[in-house]
Amino acid sequence: LFYLKITESGSELWTYSDDAGSGRYLTTLPSDFRVSPLRVASLGTRHIVAFERTSLVWSTDGTPGGTITLNSPEEASQAFQLVPKRDPLLPIPGGRVLFEAERVDVGRELWTTDGTREGTQPLRDFAPGVANSSVKVLDIFGDQVILIVKTPDTSSFWSTDGTPQGTREFETSLDVDSIPLQTGFRWMGTSKRSTVFIVGRGYDERLGITDGTEAGTFLLPTPKGNIQDLGTISDKLLLVLRDREAETD
């Protein structure tokens, strides 16, 4: 359990252990810190800690000496700022956490960390140079995370194990440009788990599906329309499809 403690001297990060039966001071937060919801992602014995509306990321083993900031303006490679957003940390298989961050030389990109400064780096410079990318984590299949990445020039699927060397473009015949980044619905099937997502916009929406493989990522044979809702009954996927002339259930 991690919590924020406000004192006369400022804001402090504390942890509570049932074994110790008391709280333990970890670190003092910057003087310009703004109170916001605290988010924690666990990596075994270490934890990644961030606040929704701050730019700093901490790594801690639950002791003051083992608590460090993963980004530091004094070190060029670590002079990044966490993109303030709701639920900024995504733990993934393999003992890593993904998050969006900005650095002067690479713009806004998806980053990865194993809880050490040496292991904290951009997952890939999807938009080369200082341009920004926008990333949607579509789902996690085994040890692979499926991403939709949009840059000023391209839109594409990617698969990653959370390391730069294990990140590759995901070949698909789908028109990735037409997939909104807010898309993504989880469908639990009887034999395998797949994720269904929206392709298109407005009354031209259709459904795509992926099981985490290139061969298993394709467009479903649904008519075009505006998808209003999704739900499941057993292994069946239900949708409400509205076209310009009438509604079809």
mmCIF file of C-alpha atoms in Angstrom:
data_model
loop_
_atom_site.group_PDB
_atom_site.id
_atom_site.type_symbol
_atom_site.label_atom_id
_atom_site.label_comp_id
_atom_site.label_asym_id
_atom_site.label_seq_id
_atom_site.Cartn_x
_atom_site.Cartn_y
_atom_site.Cartn_z
ATOM 1 C CA LEU A 1 0.000 0.000 0.000
ATOM 2 C CA PHE A 2 1.363 3.417 -1.006
ATOM 3 C CA TYR A 3 -0.102 6.726 0.060
ATOM 4 C CA LEU A 4 0.524 10.458 0.085
ATOM 5 C CA LYS A 5 1.221 12.246 3.350
ATOM 6 C CA ILE A 6 0.918 16.019 3.601
ATOM 7 C CA THR A 7 3.212 17.600 6.208
ATOM 8 C CA GLU A 8 4.242 21.146 7.076
ATOM 9 C CA SER A 9 7.404 20.700 5.032
ATOM 10 C CA GLY A 10 5.626 19.383 1.936
ATOM 11 C CA SER A 11 4.204 16.239 0.336
ATOM 12 C CA GLU A 12 5.734 12.837 1.025
ATOM 13 C CA LEU A 13 5.359 9.355 -0.436
ATOM 14 C CA TRP A 14 4.822 6.651 2.187
ATOM 15 C CA THR A 15 4.173 2.920 2.182
ATOM 16 C CA TYR A 16 2.368 0.721 4.680
ATOM 17 C CA SER A 17 3.312 -2.858 5.433
ATOM 18 C CA ASP A 18 1.121 -5.297 7.349
ATOM 19 C CA ASP A 19 4.286 -7.063 8.512
ATOM 20 C CA ALA A 20 5.697 -3.894 10.052
ATOM 21 C CA GLY A 21 2.281 -2.719 11.183
ATOM 22 C CA SER A 22 3.166 0.896 10.476
ATOM 23 C CA GLY A 23 3.888 3.390 7.722
ATOM 24 C CA ARG A 24 7.327 4.012 6.265
ATOM 25 C CA TYR A 25 8.590 7.231 4.694
ATOM 26 C CA LEU A 26 9.976 6.776 1.165
ATOM 27 C CA THR A 27 10.696 10.162 -0.400
ATOM 28 C CA THR A 28 9.735 13.839 -0.451
ATOM 29 C CA LEU A 29 7.876 14.985 -3.554
ATOM 30 C CA PRO A 30 8.817 18.122 -5.534
ATOM 31 C CA SER A 31 7.674 21.467 -4.126
ATOM 32 C CA ASP A 32 5.412 22.060 -7.175
ATOM 33 C CA PHE A 33 3.683 18.699 -6.736
ATOM 34 C CA ARG A 34 -0.089 18.769 -7.295
ATOM 35 C CA VAL A 35 -2.237 16.287 -5.418
ATOM 36 C CA SER A 36 -3.786 13.767 -7.810
ATOM 37 C CA PRO A 37 -4.741 10.068 -7.819
ATOM 38 C CA LEU A 38 -1.803 7.753 -7.189
ATOM 39 C CA ARG A 39 -1.180 4.823 -9.521
ATOM 40 C CA VAL A 40 0.988 1.779 -8.800
ATOM 41 C CA ALA A 41 2.193 -1.045 -11.038
ATOM 42 C CA SER A 42 3.981 -3.967 -9.392
ATOM 43 C CA LEU A 43 7.064 -5.688 -10.822
ATOM 44 C CA GLY A 44 7.664 -8.423 -8.302
ATOM 45 C CA THR A 45 9.748 -6.897 -5.511
ATOM 46 C CA ARG A 46 9.723 -3.437 -7.093
ATOM 47 C CA HIS A 47 6.843 -1.075 -7.745
ATOM 48 C CA ILE A 48 6.415 1.739 -10.275
ATOM 49 C CA VAL A 49 4.591 4.710 -8.749
ATOM 50 C CA ALA A 50 3.129 7.730 -10.538
ATOM 51 C CA PHE A 51 0.455 10.351 -10.008
ATOM 52 C CA GLU A 52 -2.063 11.112 -12.757
ATOM 53 C CA ARG A 53 -1.281 14.820 -13.111
ATOM 54 C CA THR A 54 2.493 14.826 -12.575
ATOM 55 C CA SER A 55 5.407 14.243 -14.918
ATOM 56 C CA LEU A 56 7.546 12.132 -12.554
ATOM 57 C CA VAL A 57 7.782 8.345 -12.257
ATOM 58 C CA TRP A 58 9.271 6.558 -9.247
ATOM 59 C CA SER A 59 10.582 3.041 -8.757
ATOM 60 C CA THR A 60 10.709 1.624 -5.231
ATOM 61 C CA ASP A 61 11.400 -1.573 -3.352
ATOM 62 C CA GLY A 62 9.522 -0.190 -0.345
ATOM 63 C CA THR A 63 12.564 1.359 1.359
ATOM 64 C CA PRO A 64 13.849 4.972 1.315
ATOM 65 C CA GLY A 65 17.225 3.857 -0.066
ATOM 66 C CA GLY A 66 15.552 1.820 -2.794
ATOM 67 C CA THR A 67 13.257 4.613 -3.995
ATOM 68 C CA ILE A 68 14.419 6.490 -7.099
ATOM 69 C CA THR A 69 12.920 8.683 -9.792
ATOM 70 C CA LEU A 70 13.146 7.056 -13.193
ATOM 71 C CA ASN A 71 13.280 10.417 -14.940
ATOM 72 C CA SER A 72 15.870 13.022 -14.083
ATOM 73 C CA PRO A 73 16.525 16.381 -15.799
ATOM 74 C CA GLU A 74 20.221 16.032 -14.898
ATOM 75 C CA GLU A 75 20.639 13.016 -17.215
ATOM 76 C CA ALA A 76 19.883 13.607 -20.913
ATOM 77 C CA SER A 77 18.641 10.057 -21.553
ATOM 78 C CA GLN A 78 16.294 10.231 -18.539
ATOM 79 C CA ALA A 79 15.086 13.807 -19.012
ATOM 80 C CA PHE A 80 11.599 12.701 -20.016
ATOM 81 C CA GLN A 81 8.219 13.765 -18.677
ATOM 82 C CA LEU A 82 5.372 11.346 -18.054
ATOM 83 C CA VAL A 83 2.304 12.273 -20.114
ATOM 84 C CA PRO A 84 -0.329 13.124 -17.469
ATOM 85 C CA LYS A 85 -3.345 10.902 -18.040
ATOM 86 C CA ARG A 86 -5.736 8.590 -16.261
ATOM 87 C CA ASP A 87 -4.135 5.226 -15.433
ATOM 88 C CA PRO A 88 -0.733 6.160 -16.915
ATOM 89 C CA LEU A 89 0.959 2.839 -16.074
ATOM 90 C CA LEU A 90 0.338 -0.470 -17.853
ATOM 91 C CA PRO A 91 2.026 -3.560 -16.356
ATOM 92 C CA ILE A 92 2.627 -6.265 -18.954
ATOM 93 C CA PRO A 93 3.979 -9.833 -18.900
ATOM 94 C CA GLY A 94 7.736 -10.167 -18.626
ATOM 95 C CA GLY A 95 8.188 -7.804 -15.666
ATOM 96 C CA ARG A 96 7.793 -4.491 -17.462
ATOM 97 C CA VAL A 97 5.549 -1.445 -17.398
ATOM 98 C CA LEU A 98 4.546 0.669 -20.397
ATOM 99 C CA PHE A 99 3.738 4.379 -20.217
ATOM 100 C CA GLU A 100 3.585 7.424 -22.479
ATOM 101 C CA ALA A 101 6.277 10.066 -22.041
ATOM 102 C CA GLU A 102 7.833 13.018 -23.831
ATOM 103 C CA ARG A 103 11.500 13.843 -24.338
ATOM 104 C CA VAL A 104 12.888 16.748 -26.323
ATOM 105 C CA ASP A 105 14.726 14.625 -28.879
ATOM 106 C CA VAL A 106 12.048 11.971 -29.504
ATOM 107 C CA GLY A 107 8.736 13.750 -28.876
ATOM 108 C CA ARG A 108 5.856 11.820 -27.300
ATOM 109 C CA GLU A 109 6.316 8.054 -27.506
ATOM 110 C CA LEU A 110 5.496 4.847 -25.661
ATOM 111 C CA TRP A 111 8.161 3.985 -23.083
ATOM 112 C CA THR A 112 9.077 0.808 -21.245
ATOM 113 C CA THR A 113 10.699 0.201 -17.853
ATOM 114 C CA ASP A 114 11.858 -2.772 -15.809
ATOM 115 C CA GLY A 115 12.107 -0.596 -12.682
ATOM 116 C CA THR A 116 15.705 0.540 -13.248
ATOM 117 C CA ARG A 117 16.973 3.696 -14.900
ATOM 118 C CA GLU A 118 19.085 1.628 -17.284
ATOM 119 C CA GLY A 119 15.993 -0.329 -18.343
ATOM 120 C CA THR A 120 13.802 2.757 -18.848
ATOM 121 C CA GLN A 121 13.727 3.896 -22.479
ATOM 122 C CA PRO A 122 11.453 4.576 -25.449
ATOM 123 C CA LEU A 123 9.939 1.336 -26.698
ATOM 124 C CA ARG A 124 10.557 2.668 -30.200
ATOM 125 C CA ASP A 125 10.730 6.033 -31.920
ATOM 126 C CA PHE A 126 7.547 5.337 -33.886
ATOM 127 C CA ALA A 127 7.422 8.916 -35.210
ATOM 128 C CA PRO A 128 11.082 9.579 -36.092
ATOM 129 C CA GLY A 129 12.709 12.683 -34.653
ATOM 130 C CA VAL A 130 10.712 15.073 -32.498
ATOM 131 C CA ALA A 131 7.313 14.200 -33.993
ATOM 132 C CA ASN A 132 4.681 12.658 -31.677
ATOM 133 C CA SER A 133 3.009 9.274 -31.915
ATOM 134 C CA SER A 134 -0.326 8.188 -30.428
ATOM 135 C CA VAL A 135 -0.575 4.618 -29.194
ATOM 136 C CA LYS A 136 -3.552 2.442 -28.328
ATOM 137 C CA VAL A 137 -2.903 -0.796 -26.443
ATOM 138 C CA LEU A 138 -5.484 -3.033 -28.073
ATOM 139 C CA ASP A 139 -4.954 -6.127 -25.921
ATOM 140 C CA ILE A 140 -2.428 -8.556 -24.437
ATOM 141 C CA PHE A 141 -2.094 -12.112 -25.746
ATOM 142 C CA GLY A 142 0.361 -14.279 -23.809
ATOM 143 C CA ASP A 143 3.611 -12.321 -23.642
ATOM 144 C CA GLN A 144 2.710 -10.098 -26.615
ATOM 145 C CA VAL A 145 1.041 -6.699 -26.467
ATOM 146 C CA ILE A 146 -0.841 -5.614 -29.589
ATOM 147 C CA LEU A 147 -0.610 -1.885 -30.337
ATOM 148 C CA ILE A 148 -2.257 0.478 -32.780
ATOM 149 C CA VAL A 149 0.269 3.243 -33.499
ATOM 150 C CA LYS A 150 -0.594 6.468 -35.295
ATOM 151 C CA THR A 151 1.995 9.021 -36.375
ATOM 152 C CA PRO A 152 1.677 12.134 -38.559
ATOM 153 C CA ASP A 153 2.506 9.947 -41.592
ATOM 154 C CA THR A 154 1.335 6.388 -40.905
ATOM 155 C CA SER A 155 -0.977 4.126 -38.925
ATOM 156 C CA SER A 156 -0.009 0.541 -38.185
ATOM 157 C CA PHE A 157 -0.328 -2.504 -35.932
ATOM 158 C CA TRP A 158 2.645 -3.459 -33.763
ATOM 159 C CA SER A 159 3.418 -6.395 -31.509
ATOM 160 C CA THR A 160 5.786 -6.082 -28.544
ATOM 161 C CA ASP A 161 7.074 -8.066 -25.588
ATOM 162 C CA GLY A 162 7.923 -4.790 -23.826
ATOM 163 C CA THR A 163 11.485 -4.533 -25.110
ATOM 164 C CA PRO A 164 12.769 -2.459 -28.051
ATOM 165 C CA GLN A 165 14.296 -5.527 -29.707
ATOM 166 C CA GLY A 166 11.038 -7.469 -29.285
ATOM 167 C CA THR A 167 8.893 -4.795 -30.977
ATOM 168 C CA ARG A 168 7.911 -5.354 -34.595
ATOM 169 C CA GLU A 169 5.357 -4.086 -37.059
ATOM 170 C CA PHE A 170 2.239 -6.237 -37.219
ATOM 171 C CA GLU A 171 1.331 -6.934 -40.873
ATOM 172 C CA THR A 172 -2.407 -6.746 -41.632
ATOM 173 C CA SER A 173 -4.643 -5.991 -44.597
ATOM 174 C CA LEU A 174 -6.877 -3.749 -42.470
ATOM 175 C CA ASP A 175 -7.085 -0.022 -43.081
ATOM 176 C CA VAL A 176 -5.446 0.992 -39.813
ATOM 177 C CA ASP A 177 -5.986 4.701 -40.583
ATOM 178 C CA SER A 178 -9.715 4.154 -40.093
ATOM 179 C CA ILE A 179 -9.424 2.567 -36.628
ATOM 180 C CA PRO A 180 -10.203 5.138 -33.885
ATOM 181 C CA LEU A 181 -7.742 5.031 -30.985
ATOM 182 C CA GLN A 182 -10.597 4.799 -28.467
ATOM 183 C CA THR A 183 -11.670 1.470 -29.998
ATOM 184 C CA GLY A 184 -11.323 -1.932 -28.382
ATOM 185 C CA PHE A 185 -13.727 -4.460 -26.905
ATOM 186 C CA ARG A 186 -12.790 -7.734 -25.261
ATOM 187 C CA TRP A 187 -14.574 -10.879 -26.296
ATOM 188 C CA MET A 188 -14.109 -14.134 -24.406
ATOM 189 C CA GLY A 189 -14.754 -16.996 -26.840
ATOM 190 C CA THR A 190 -15.199 -20.661 -26.004
ATOM 191 C CA SER A 191 -12.014 -21.938 -27.640
ATOM 192 C CA LYS A 192 -9.787 -18.871 -27.800
ATOM 193 C CA ARG A 193 -9.851 -15.251 -26.665
ATOM 194 C CA SER A 194 -10.137 -12.564 -29.301
ATOM 195 C CA THR A 195 -10.540 -8.821 -29.252
ATOM 196 C CA VAL A 196 -13.113 -7.124 -31.437
ATOM 197 C CA PHE A 197 -12.578 -3.499 -32.416
ATOM 198 C CA ILE A 198 -14.230 -0.814 -34.531
ATOM 199 C CA VAL A 199 -12.941 -0.007 -38.003
ATOM 200 C CA GLY A 200 -14.254 3.184 -39.592
ATOM 201 C CA ARG A 201 -16.284 6.086 -38.264
ATOM 202 C CA GLY A 202 -19.858 7.292 -38.160
ATOM 203 C CA TYR A 203 -22.174 5.185 -40.331
ATOM 204 C CA ASP A 204 -19.249 3.455 -42.040
ATOM 205 C CA GLU A 205 -18.165 1.437 -39.006
ATOM 206 C CA ARG A 206 -17.427 -2.277 -39.273
ATOM 207 C CA LEU A 207 -15.845 -4.771 -36.893
ATOM 208 C CA GLY A 208 -12.302 -6.091 -36.965
ATOM 209 C CA ILE A 209 -11.041 -8.969 -34.845
ATOM 210 C CA THR A 210 -7.632 -10.146 -33.649
ATOM 211 C CA ASP A 211 -6.393 -13.120 -31.658
ATOM 212 C CA GLY A 212 -2.904 -11.636 -31.407
ATOM 213 C CA THR A 213 -1.618 -13.192 -34.623
ATOM 214 C CA GLU A 214 -1.263 -11.675 -38.061
ATOM 215 C CA ALA A 215 -3.364 -14.423 -39.651
ATOM 216 C CA GLY A 216 -6.036 -13.969 -36.988
ATOM 217 C CA THR A 217 -6.441 -10.216 -37.575
ATOM 218 C CA PHE A 218 -9.057 -9.411 -40.184
ATOM 219 C CA LEU A 219 -12.354 -7.656 -40.943
ATOM 220 C CA LEU A 220 -15.554 -9.438 -39.887
ATOM 221 C CA PRO A 221 -18.311 -9.771 -42.529
ATOM 222 C CA THR A 222 -20.639 -7.296 -40.848
ATOM 223 C CA PRO A 223 -22.602 -4.600 -42.698
ATOM 224 C CA LYS A 224 -21.539 -0.990 -42.370
ATOM 225 C CA GLY A 225 -23.305 1.179 -39.809
ATOM 226 C CA ASN A 226 -22.920 3.048 -36.535
ATOM 227 C CA ILE A 227 -22.138 0.559 -33.761
ATOM 228 C CA GLN A 228 -24.046 1.611 -30.652
ATOM 229 C CA ASP A 229 -23.270 -1.104 -28.145
ATOM 230 C CA LEU A 230 -21.495 -4.412 -27.655
ATOM 231 C CA GLY A 231 -22.163 -7.239 -25.254
ATOM 232 C CA THR A 232 -21.742 -10.995 -24.874
ATOM 233 C CA ILE A 233 -23.984 -13.927 -24.034
ATOM 234 C CA SER A 234 -21.947 -17.080 -23.517
ATOM 235 C CA ASP A 235 -19.673 -17.212 -26.585
ATOM 236 C CA LYS A 236 -21.913 -14.978 -28.729
ATOM 237 C CA LEU A 237 -21.137 -11.348 -29.481
ATOM 238 C CA LEU A 238 -24.130 -9.008 -29.626
ATOM 239 C CA LEU A 239 -24.189 -5.618 -31.295
ATOM 240 C CA VAL A 240 -26.616 -2.870 -32.146
ATOM 241 C CA LEU A 241 -25.972 -1.492 -35.614
ATOM 242 C CA ARG A 242 -27.644 1.703 -36.773
ATOM 243 C CA ASP A 243 -27.613 2.800 -40.388
ATOM 244 C CA ARG A 244 -28.775 6.078 -41.885
ATOM 245 C CA GLU A 245 -32.234 4.749 -42.728
ATOM 246 C CA ALA A 246 -33.129 2.421 -39.888
ATOM 247 C CA GLU A 247 -31.818 0.516 -36.886
ATOM 248 C CA THR A 248 -30.824 -3.137 -37.209
ATOM 249 C CA ASP A 249 -30.427 -5.343 -34.133
#
